[in-house]
mmCIF file of C-alpha atoms and ligand atoms in Angstrom:
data_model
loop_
_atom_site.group_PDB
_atom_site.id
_atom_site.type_symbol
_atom_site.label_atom_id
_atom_site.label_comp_id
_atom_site.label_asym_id
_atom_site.label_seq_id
_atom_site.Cartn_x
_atom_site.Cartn_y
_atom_site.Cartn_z
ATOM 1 C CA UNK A 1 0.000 0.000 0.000
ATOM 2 C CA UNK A 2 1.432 3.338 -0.901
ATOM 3 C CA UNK A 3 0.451 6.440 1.538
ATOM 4 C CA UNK A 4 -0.263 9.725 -0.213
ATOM 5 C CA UNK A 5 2.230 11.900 1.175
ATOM 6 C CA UNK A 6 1.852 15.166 -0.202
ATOM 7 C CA UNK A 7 4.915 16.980 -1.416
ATOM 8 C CA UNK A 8 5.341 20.482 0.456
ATOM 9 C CA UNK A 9 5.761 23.012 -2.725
ATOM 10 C CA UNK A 10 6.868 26.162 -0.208
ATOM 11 C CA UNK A 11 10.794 26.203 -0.426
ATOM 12 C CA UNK A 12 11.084 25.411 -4.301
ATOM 13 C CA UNK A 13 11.668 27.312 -6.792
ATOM 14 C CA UNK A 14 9.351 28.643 -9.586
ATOM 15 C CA UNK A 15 10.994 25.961 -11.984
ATOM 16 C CA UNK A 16 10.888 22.907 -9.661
ATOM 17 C CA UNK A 17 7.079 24.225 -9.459
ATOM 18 C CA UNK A 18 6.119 24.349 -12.310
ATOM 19 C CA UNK A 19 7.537 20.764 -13.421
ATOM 20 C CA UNK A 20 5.779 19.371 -10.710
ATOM 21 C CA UNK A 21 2.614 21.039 -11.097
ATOM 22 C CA UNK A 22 2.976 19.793 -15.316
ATOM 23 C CA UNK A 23 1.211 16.408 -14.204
ATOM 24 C CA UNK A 24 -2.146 18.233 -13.413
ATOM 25 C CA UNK A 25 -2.308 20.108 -16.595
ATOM 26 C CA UNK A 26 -1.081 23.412 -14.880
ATOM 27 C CA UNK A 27 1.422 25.231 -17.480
ATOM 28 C CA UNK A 28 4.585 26.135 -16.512
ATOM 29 C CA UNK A 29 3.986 29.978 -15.849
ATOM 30 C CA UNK A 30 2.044 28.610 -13.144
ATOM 31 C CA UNK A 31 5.292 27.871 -11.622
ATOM 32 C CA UNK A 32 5.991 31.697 -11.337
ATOM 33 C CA UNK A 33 2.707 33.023 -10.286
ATOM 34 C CA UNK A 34 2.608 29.891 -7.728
ATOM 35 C CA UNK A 35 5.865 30.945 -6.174
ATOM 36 C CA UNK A 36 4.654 34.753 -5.785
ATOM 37 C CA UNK A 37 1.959 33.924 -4.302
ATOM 38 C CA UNK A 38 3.787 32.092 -1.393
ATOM 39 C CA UNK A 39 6.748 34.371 -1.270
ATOM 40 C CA UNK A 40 6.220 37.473 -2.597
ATOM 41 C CA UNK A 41 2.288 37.564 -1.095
ATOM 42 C CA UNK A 42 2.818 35.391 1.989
ATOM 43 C CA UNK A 43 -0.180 33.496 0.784
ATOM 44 C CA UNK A 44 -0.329 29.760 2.533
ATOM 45 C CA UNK A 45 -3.481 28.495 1.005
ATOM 46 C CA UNK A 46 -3.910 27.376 -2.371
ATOM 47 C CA UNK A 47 -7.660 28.775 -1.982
ATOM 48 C CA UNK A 48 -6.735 31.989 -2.701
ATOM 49 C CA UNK A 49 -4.849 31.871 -5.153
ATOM 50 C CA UNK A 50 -7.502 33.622 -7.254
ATOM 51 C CA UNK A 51 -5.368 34.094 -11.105
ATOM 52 C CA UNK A 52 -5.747 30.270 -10.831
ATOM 53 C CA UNK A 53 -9.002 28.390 -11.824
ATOM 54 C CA UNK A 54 -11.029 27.178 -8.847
ATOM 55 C CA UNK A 55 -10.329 23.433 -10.117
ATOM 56 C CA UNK A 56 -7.020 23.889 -10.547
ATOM 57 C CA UNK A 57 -6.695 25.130 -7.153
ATOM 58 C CA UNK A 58 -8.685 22.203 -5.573
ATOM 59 C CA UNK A 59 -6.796 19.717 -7.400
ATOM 60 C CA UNK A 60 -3.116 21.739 -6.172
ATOM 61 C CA UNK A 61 -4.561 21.116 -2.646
ATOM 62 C CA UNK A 62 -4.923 17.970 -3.473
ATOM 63 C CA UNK A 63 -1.740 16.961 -4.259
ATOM 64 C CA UNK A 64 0.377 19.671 -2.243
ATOM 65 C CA UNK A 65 0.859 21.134 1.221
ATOM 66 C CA UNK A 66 2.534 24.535 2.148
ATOM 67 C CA UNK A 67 5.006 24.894 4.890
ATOM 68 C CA UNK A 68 2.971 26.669 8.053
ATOM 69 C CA UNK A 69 4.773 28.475 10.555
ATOM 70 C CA UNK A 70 2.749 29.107 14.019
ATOM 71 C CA UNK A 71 4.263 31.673 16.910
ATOM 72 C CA UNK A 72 4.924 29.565 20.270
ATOM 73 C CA UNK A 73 6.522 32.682 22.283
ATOM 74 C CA UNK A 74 7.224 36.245 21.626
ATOM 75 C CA UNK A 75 9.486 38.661 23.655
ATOM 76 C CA UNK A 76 10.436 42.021 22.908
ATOM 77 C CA UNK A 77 13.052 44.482 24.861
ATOM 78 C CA UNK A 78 12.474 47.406 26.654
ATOM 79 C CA UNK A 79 14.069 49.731 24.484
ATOM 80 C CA UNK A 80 11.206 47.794 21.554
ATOM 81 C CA UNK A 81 14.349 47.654 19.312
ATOM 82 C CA UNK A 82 14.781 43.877 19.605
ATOM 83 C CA UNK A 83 12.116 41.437 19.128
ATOM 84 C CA UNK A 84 12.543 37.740 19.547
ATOM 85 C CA UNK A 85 9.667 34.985 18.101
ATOM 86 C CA UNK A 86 10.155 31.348 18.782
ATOM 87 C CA UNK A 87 8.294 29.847 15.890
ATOM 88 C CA UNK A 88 7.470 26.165 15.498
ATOM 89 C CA UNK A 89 6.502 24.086 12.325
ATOM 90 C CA UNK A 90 4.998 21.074 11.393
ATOM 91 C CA UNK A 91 6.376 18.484 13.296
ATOM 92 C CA UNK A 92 5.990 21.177 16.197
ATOM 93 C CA UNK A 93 9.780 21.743 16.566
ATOM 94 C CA UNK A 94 10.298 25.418 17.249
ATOM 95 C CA UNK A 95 13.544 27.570 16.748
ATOM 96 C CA UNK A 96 14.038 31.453 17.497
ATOM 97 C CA UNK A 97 13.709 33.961 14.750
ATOM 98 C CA UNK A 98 15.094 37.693 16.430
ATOM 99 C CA UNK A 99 14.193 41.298 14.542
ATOM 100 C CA UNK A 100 16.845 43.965 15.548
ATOM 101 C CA UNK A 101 15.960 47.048 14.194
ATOM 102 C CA UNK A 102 19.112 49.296 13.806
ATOM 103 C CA UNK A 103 19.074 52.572 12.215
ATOM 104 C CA UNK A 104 20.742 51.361 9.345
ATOM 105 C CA UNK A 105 17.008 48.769 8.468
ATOM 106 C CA UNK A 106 15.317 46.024 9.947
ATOM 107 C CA UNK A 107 18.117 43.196 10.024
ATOM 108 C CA UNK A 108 16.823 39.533 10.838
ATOM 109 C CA UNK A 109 18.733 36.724 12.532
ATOM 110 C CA UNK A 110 17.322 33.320 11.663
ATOM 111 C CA UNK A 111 17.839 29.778 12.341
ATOM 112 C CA UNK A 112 19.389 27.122 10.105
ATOM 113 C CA UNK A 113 18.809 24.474 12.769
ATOM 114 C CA UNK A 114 16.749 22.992 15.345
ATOM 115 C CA UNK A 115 19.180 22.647 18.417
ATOM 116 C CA UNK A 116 23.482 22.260 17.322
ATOM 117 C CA UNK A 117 25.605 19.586 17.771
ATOM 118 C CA UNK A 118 28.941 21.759 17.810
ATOM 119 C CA UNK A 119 28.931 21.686 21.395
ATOM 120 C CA UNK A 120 30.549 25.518 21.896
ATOM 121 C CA UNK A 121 30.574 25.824 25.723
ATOM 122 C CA UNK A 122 29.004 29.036 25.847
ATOM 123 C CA UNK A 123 26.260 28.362 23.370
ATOM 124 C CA UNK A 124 22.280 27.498 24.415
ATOM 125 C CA UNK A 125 21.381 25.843 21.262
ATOM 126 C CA UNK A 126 23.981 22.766 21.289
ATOM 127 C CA UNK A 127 22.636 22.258 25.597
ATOM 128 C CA UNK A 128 20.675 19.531 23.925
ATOM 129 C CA UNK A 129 22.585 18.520 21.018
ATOM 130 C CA UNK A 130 21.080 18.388 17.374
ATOM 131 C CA UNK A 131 17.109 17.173 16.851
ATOM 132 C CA UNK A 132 16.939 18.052 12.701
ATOM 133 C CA UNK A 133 18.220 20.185 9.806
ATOM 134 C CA UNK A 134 15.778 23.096 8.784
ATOM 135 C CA UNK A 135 14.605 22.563 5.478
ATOM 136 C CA UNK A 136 15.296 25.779 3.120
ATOM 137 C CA UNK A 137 11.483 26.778 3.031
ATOM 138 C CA UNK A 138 11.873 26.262 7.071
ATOM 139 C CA UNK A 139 14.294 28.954 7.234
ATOM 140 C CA UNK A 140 12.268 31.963 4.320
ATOM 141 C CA UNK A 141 9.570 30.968 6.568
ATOM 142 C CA UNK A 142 11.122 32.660 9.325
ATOM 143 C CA UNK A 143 11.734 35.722 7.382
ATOM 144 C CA UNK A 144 8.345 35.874 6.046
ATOM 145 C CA UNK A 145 6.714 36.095 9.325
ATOM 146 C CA UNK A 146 8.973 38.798 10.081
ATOM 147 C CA UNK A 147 7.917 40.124 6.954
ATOM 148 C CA UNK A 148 4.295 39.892 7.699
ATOM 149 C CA UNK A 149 5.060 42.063 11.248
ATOM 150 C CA UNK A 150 7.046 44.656 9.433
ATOM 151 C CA UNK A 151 4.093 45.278 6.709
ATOM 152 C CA UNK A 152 2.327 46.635 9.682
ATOM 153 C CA UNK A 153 4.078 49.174 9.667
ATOM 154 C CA UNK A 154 4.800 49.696 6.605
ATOM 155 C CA UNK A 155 8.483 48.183 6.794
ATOM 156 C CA UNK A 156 10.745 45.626 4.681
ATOM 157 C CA UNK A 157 13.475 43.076 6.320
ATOM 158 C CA UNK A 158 16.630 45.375 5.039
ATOM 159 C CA UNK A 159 18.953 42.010 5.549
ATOM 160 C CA UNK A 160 19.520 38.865 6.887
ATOM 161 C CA UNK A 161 21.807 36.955 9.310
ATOM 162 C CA UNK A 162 21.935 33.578 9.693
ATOM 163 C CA UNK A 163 23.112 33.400 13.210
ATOM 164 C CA UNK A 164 20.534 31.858 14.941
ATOM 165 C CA UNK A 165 20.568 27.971 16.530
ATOM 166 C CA UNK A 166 22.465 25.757 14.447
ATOM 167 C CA UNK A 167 25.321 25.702 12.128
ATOM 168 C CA UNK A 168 24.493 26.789 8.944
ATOM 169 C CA UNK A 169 27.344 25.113 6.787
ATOM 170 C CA UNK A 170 26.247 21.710 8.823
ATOM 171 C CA UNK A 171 22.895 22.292 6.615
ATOM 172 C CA UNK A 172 24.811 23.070 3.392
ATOM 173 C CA UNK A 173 22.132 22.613 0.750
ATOM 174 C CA UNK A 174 19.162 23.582 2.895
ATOM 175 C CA UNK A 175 21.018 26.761 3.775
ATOM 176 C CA UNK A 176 22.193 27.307 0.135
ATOM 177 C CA UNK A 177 18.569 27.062 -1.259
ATOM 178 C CA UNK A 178 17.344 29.450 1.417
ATOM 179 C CA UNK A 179 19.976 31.828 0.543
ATOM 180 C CA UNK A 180 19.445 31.807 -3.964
ATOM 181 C CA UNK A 181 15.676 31.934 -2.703
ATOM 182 C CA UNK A 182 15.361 34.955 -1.230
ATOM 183 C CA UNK A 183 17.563 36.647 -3.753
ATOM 184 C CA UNK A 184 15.151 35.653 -6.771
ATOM 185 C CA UNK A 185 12.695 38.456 -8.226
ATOM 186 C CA UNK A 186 9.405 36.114 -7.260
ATOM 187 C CA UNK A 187 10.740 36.062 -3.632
ATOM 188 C CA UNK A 188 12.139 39.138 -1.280
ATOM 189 C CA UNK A 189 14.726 39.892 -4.833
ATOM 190 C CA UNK A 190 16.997 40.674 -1.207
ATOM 191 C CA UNK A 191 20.683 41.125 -2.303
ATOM 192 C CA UNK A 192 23.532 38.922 -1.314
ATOM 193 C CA UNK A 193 25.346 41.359 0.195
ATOM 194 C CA UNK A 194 22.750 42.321 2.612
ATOM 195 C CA UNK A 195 23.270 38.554 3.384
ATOM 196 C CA UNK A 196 26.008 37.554 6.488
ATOM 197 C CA UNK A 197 26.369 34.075 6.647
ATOM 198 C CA UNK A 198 28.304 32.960 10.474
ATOM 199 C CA UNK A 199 30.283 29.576 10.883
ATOM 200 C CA UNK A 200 32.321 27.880 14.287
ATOM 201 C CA UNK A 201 34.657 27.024 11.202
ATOM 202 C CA UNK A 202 33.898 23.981 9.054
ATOM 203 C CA UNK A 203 36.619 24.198 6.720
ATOM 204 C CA UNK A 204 35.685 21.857 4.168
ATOM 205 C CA UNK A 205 32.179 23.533 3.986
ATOM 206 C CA UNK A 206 34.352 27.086 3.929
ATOM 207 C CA UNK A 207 35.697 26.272 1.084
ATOM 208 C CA UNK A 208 32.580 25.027 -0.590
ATOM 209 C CA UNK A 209 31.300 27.915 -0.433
ATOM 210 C CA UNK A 210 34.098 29.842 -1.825
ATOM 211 C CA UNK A 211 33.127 27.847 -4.794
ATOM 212 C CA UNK A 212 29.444 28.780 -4.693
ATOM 213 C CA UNK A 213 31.121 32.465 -5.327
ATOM 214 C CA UNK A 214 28.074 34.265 -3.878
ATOM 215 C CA UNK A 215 28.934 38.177 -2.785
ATOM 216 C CA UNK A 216 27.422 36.769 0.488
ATOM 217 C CA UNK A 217 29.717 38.219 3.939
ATOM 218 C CA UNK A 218 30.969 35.592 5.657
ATOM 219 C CA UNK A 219 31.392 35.342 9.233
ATOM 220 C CA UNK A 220 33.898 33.400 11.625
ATOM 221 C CA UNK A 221 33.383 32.371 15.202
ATOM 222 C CA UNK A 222 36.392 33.056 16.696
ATOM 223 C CA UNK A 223 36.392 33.229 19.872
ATOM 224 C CA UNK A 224 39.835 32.600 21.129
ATOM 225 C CA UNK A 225 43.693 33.378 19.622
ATOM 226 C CA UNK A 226 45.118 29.912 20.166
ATOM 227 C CA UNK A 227 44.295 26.471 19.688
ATOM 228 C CA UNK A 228 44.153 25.302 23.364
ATOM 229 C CA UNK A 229 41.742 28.108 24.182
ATOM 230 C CA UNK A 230 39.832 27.571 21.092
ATOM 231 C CA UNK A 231 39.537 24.163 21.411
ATOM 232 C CA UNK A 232 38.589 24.321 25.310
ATOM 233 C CA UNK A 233 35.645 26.233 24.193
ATOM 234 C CA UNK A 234 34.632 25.162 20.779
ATOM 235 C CA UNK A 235 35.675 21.193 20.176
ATOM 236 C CA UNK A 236 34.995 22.144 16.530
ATOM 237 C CA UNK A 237 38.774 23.413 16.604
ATOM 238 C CA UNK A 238 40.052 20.108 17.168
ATOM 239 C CA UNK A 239 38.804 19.365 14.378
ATOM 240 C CA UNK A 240 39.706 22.398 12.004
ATOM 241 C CA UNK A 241 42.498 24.337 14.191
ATOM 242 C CA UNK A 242 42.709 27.865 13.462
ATOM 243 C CA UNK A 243 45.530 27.818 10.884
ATOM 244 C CA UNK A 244 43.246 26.152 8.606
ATOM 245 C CA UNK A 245 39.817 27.786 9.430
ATOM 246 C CA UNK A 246 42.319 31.185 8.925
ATOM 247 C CA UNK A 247 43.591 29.954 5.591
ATOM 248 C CA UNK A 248 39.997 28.846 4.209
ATOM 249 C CA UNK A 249 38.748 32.377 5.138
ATOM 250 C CA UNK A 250 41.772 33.986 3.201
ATOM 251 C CA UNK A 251 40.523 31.740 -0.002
ATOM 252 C CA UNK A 252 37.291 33.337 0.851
ATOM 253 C CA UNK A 253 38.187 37.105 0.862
ATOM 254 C CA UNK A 254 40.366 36.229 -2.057
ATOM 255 C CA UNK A 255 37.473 35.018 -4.049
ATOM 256 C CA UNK A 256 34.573 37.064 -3.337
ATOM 257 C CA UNK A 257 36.675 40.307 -2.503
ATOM 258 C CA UNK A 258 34.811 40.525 0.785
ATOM 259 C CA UNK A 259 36.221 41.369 4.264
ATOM 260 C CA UNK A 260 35.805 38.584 6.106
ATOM 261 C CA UNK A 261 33.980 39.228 10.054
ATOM 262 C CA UNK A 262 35.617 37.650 13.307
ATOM 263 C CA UNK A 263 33.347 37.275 15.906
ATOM 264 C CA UNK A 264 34.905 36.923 19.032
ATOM 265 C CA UNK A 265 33.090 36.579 22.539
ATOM 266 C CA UNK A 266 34.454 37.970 25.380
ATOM 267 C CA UNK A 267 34.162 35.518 28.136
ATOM 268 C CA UNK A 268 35.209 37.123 31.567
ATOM 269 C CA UNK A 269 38.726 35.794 33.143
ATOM 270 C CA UNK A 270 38.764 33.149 29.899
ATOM 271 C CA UNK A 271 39.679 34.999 26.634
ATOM 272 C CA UNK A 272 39.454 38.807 27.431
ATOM 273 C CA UNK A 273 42.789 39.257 29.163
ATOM 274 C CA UNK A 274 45.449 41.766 27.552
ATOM 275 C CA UNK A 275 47.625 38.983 26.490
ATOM 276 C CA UNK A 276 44.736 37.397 24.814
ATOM 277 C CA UNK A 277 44.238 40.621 22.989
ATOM 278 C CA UNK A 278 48.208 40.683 21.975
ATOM 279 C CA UNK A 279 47.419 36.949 20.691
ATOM 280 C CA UNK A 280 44.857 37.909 18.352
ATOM 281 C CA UNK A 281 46.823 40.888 16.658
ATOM 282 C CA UNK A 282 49.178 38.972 15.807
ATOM 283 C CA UNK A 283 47.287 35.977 14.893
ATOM 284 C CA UNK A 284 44.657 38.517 12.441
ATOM 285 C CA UNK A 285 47.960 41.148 11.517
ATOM 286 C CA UNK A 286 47.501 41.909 7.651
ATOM 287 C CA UNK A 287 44.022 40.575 6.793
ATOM 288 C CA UNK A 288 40.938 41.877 4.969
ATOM 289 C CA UNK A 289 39.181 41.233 8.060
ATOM 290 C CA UNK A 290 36.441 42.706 10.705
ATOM 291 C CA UNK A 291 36.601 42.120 13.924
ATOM 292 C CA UNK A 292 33.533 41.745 15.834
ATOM 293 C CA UNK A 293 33.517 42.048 19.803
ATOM 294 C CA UNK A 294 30.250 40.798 21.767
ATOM 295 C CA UNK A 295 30.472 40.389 25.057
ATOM 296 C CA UNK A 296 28.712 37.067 25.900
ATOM 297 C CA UNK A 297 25.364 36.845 26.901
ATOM 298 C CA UNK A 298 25.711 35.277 30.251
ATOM 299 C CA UNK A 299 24.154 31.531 30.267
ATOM 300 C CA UNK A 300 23.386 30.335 33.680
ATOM 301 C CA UNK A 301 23.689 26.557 32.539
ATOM 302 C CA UNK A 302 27.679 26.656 31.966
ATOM 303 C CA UNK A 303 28.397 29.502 34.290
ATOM 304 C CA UNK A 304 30.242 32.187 32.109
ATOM 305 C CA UNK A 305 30.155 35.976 33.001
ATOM 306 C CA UNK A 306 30.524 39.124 30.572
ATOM 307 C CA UNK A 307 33.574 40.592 31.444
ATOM 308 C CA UNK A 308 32.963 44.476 33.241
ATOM 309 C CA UNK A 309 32.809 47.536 31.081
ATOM 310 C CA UNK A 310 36.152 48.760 31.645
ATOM 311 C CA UNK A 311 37.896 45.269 30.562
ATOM 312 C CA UNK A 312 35.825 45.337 27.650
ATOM 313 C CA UNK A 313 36.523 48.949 26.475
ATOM 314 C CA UNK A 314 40.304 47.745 27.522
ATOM 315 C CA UNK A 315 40.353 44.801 24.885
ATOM 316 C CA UNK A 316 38.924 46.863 22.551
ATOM 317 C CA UNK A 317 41.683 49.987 22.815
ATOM 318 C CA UNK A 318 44.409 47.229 22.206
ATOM 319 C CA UNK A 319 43.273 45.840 19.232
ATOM 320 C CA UNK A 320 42.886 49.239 17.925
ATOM 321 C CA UNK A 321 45.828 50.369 18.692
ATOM 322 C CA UNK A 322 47.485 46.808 17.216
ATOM 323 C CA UNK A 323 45.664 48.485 14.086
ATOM 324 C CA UNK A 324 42.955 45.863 13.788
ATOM 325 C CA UNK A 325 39.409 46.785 12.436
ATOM 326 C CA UNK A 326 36.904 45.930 15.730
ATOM 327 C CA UNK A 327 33.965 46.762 16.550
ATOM 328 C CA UNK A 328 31.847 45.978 19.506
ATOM 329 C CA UNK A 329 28.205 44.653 19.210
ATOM 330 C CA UNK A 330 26.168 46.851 19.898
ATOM 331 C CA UNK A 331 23.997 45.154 23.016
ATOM 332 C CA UNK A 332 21.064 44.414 21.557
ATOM 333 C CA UNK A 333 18.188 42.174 23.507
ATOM 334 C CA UNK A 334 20.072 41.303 26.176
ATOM 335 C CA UNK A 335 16.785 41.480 28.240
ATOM 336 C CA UNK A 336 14.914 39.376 26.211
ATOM 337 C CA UNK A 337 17.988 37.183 26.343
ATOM 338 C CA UNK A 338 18.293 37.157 22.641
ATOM 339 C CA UNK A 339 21.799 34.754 22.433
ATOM 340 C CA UNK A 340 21.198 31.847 20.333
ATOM 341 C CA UNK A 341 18.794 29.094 21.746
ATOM 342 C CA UNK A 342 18.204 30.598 24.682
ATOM 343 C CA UNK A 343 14.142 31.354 24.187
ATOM 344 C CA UNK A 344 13.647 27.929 22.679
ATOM 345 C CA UNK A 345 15.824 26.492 25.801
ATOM 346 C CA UNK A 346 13.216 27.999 28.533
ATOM 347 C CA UNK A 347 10.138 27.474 26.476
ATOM 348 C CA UNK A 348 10.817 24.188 25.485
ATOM 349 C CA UNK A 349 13.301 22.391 28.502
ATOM 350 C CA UNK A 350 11.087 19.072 27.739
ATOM 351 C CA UNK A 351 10.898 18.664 24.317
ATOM 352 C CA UNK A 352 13.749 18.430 22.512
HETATM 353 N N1 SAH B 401 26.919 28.132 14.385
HETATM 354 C C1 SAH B 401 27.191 29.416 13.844
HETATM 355 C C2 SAH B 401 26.045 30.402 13.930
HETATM 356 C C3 SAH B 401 25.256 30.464 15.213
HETATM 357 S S1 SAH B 401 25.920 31.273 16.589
HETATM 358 C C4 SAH B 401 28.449 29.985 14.450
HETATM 359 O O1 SAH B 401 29.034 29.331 15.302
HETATM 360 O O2 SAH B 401 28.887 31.049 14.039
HETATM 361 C C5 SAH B 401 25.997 32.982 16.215
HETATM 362 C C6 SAH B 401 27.038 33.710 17.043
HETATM 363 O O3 SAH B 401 26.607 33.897 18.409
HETATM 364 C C7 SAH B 401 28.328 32.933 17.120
HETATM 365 O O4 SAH B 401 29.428 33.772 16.961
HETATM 366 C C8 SAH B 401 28.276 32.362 18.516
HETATM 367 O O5 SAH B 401 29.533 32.012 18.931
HETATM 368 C C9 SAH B 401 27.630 33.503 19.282
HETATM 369 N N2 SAH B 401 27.088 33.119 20.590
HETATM 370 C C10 SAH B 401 26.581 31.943 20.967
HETATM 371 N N3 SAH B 401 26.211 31.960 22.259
HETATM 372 C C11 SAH B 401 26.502 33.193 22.712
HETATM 373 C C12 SAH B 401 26.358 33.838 23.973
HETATM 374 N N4 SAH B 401 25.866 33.202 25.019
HETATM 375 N N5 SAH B 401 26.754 35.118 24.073
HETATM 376 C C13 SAH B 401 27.257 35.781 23.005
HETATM 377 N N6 SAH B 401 27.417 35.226 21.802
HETATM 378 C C14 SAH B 401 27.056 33.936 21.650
#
């Protein structure tokens, strides 16, 4: 006995569409209009999907289903800047989708996965290890329903990070779909540069995407100047010591032409010390590169503290003056507790 499992047409695109559609005498424009309709118009019901005949739409919902996205939680910070949705799908999973609205647009973080098995010390998402990948049309989903808030007043997501649970470049193709996607006229026609992809450093998948030679910006957690350090906090690095994630990221900024980001926690008494700072110069000395300072939102779970004020303005005056390009996040949601996986973690402790 075969069971009629319908295939989900919300994460294709307008050409995978329309060959599927073919079979129920739908031509292949269809394809196009189909697509606008779920990406452009945040429609999720073939129903109304009124430039298609009323049969044509009873037999689509027939044979397909459309991704649905439902909001579990909502927080938003006091200063209404930062807004953080924990948004679950079909199966129920959930993951946290954040809006930061910075006067530069409306940038939105999103989720590639639901929960991480990296294992980064300081990270909620991996407290519970991996449950599943996010399936491309998972992840636009997320940035639709961002969308849909924004229309309300009359805004547009202005760009995208994905730098929410999971590791994106653990979710390759998924991720890679999500990202050509959004960039197509029938979807958000969102640029690639307004696109900042963040990795703990999978080297192999580094260089993969050096192929894909998207103007995307890509993002390294760094985290620590040495490979004891680094691998103390992030067993990723054990895997892929720094050398080598530093070399694939060269290939990358040699490639695309993009500066390439360092993120780099500061943990306090673990990696914010001046000779930590000396490390780093050294270690970063002479490369297209960004460096991005955030001190850590504190999780209770593994017991790390943000460093004080002072040490933090401290790290960041040496790495200036060792003539490296750093910046410091700008603390955004702390309230809400807006580090990865840390919504999902309270919401959810039992279920995944
Ligand atoms: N897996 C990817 C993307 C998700 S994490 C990566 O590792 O880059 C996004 C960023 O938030 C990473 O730089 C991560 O190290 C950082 N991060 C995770 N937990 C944090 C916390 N508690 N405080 C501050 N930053 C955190």
């Amino acid at each position: 006995m075969t069971t009629n499992v319908k295939t989900d047409l919300f994460g294709l695109f307008a050409p995978e569409i329309a060959e599927l559609i073919k079979p129920l005498g739908l031509q292949s424009y269809r394809g196009k209009q189909i697509a606008e309709w779920l990406y452009k118009h945040n429609i999720r019901q073939f129903a109304s999907m009124t430039n298609i005949a009323k049969d044509q739409r009873a037999s689509l919902d027939n044979s397909f289903t459309i991704t649905q996205v439902s909001l579990k939680a909502e927080q938003h910070s006091v200063d209404g800047k930062t807004s953080k949705f924990l948004l679950s799908f079909s199966d129920d999973m959930a993951v946290e989708t954040v809006l930061m609205r910075h006067t530069y647009g409306n940038s939105v973080c999103v989720s590639t996965q639901v929960g991480c098995a990296m294992g980064c010390t300081f990270c909620a998402s991996t407290l519970n290890g991996l449950v599943r990948n996010l399936t491309g049309g998972e992840i636009l989903a997320q940035i639709l329903y961002i969308t849909e808030v924004l229309q309300q007043q009359e805004q547009k997501v202005d760009s995208i990070v994905l730098m929410g649970s999971g590791e994106p470049l653990a979710n390759f193709d998924n991720v890679l779909r999500f990202i050509r996607l959004i960039h197509e006229d029938y979807c958000l026609n969102l640029s690639y540069r307004n696109i900042t992809l963040s990795t703990c450093g999978l080297v192999s998948e580094i260089d993969k995407l050096t192929g894909e030679k998207l103007p995307i910006t890509l993002s390294i957690s760094l985290h620590a100047p040495n490979n004891s350090l680094r691998s103390s906090l992030m067993p990723v690095n054990k895997r892929y010591p720094l050398e080598q994630v530093l070399a694939a990221s060269d290939r990358y900024a040699a490639a695309t032409g993009r500066r390439v980001t360092y993120e780099y926690t500061l943990i306090a008494g673990i990696n914010d010390q001046p000779s930590h700072a000396k490390e780093l110069i050294t270690l970063l000395r002479g490369r297209l590169a960004n460096i991005n300072l955030i001190p850590i939102n504190p999780v209770p779970e593994r017991g790390l503290l943000r460093p004080s004020v002072n040490d933090i303005i401290q790290f960041e005056q040496l790495l200036q003056r060792g003539r490296l390009n750093v910046t410091v996040r700008r603390e955004m949601g702390t309230d809400i507790s807006a580090a990865c996986g840390q919504l999902r973690h309270k919401v959810c402790r039992n279920d995944g």
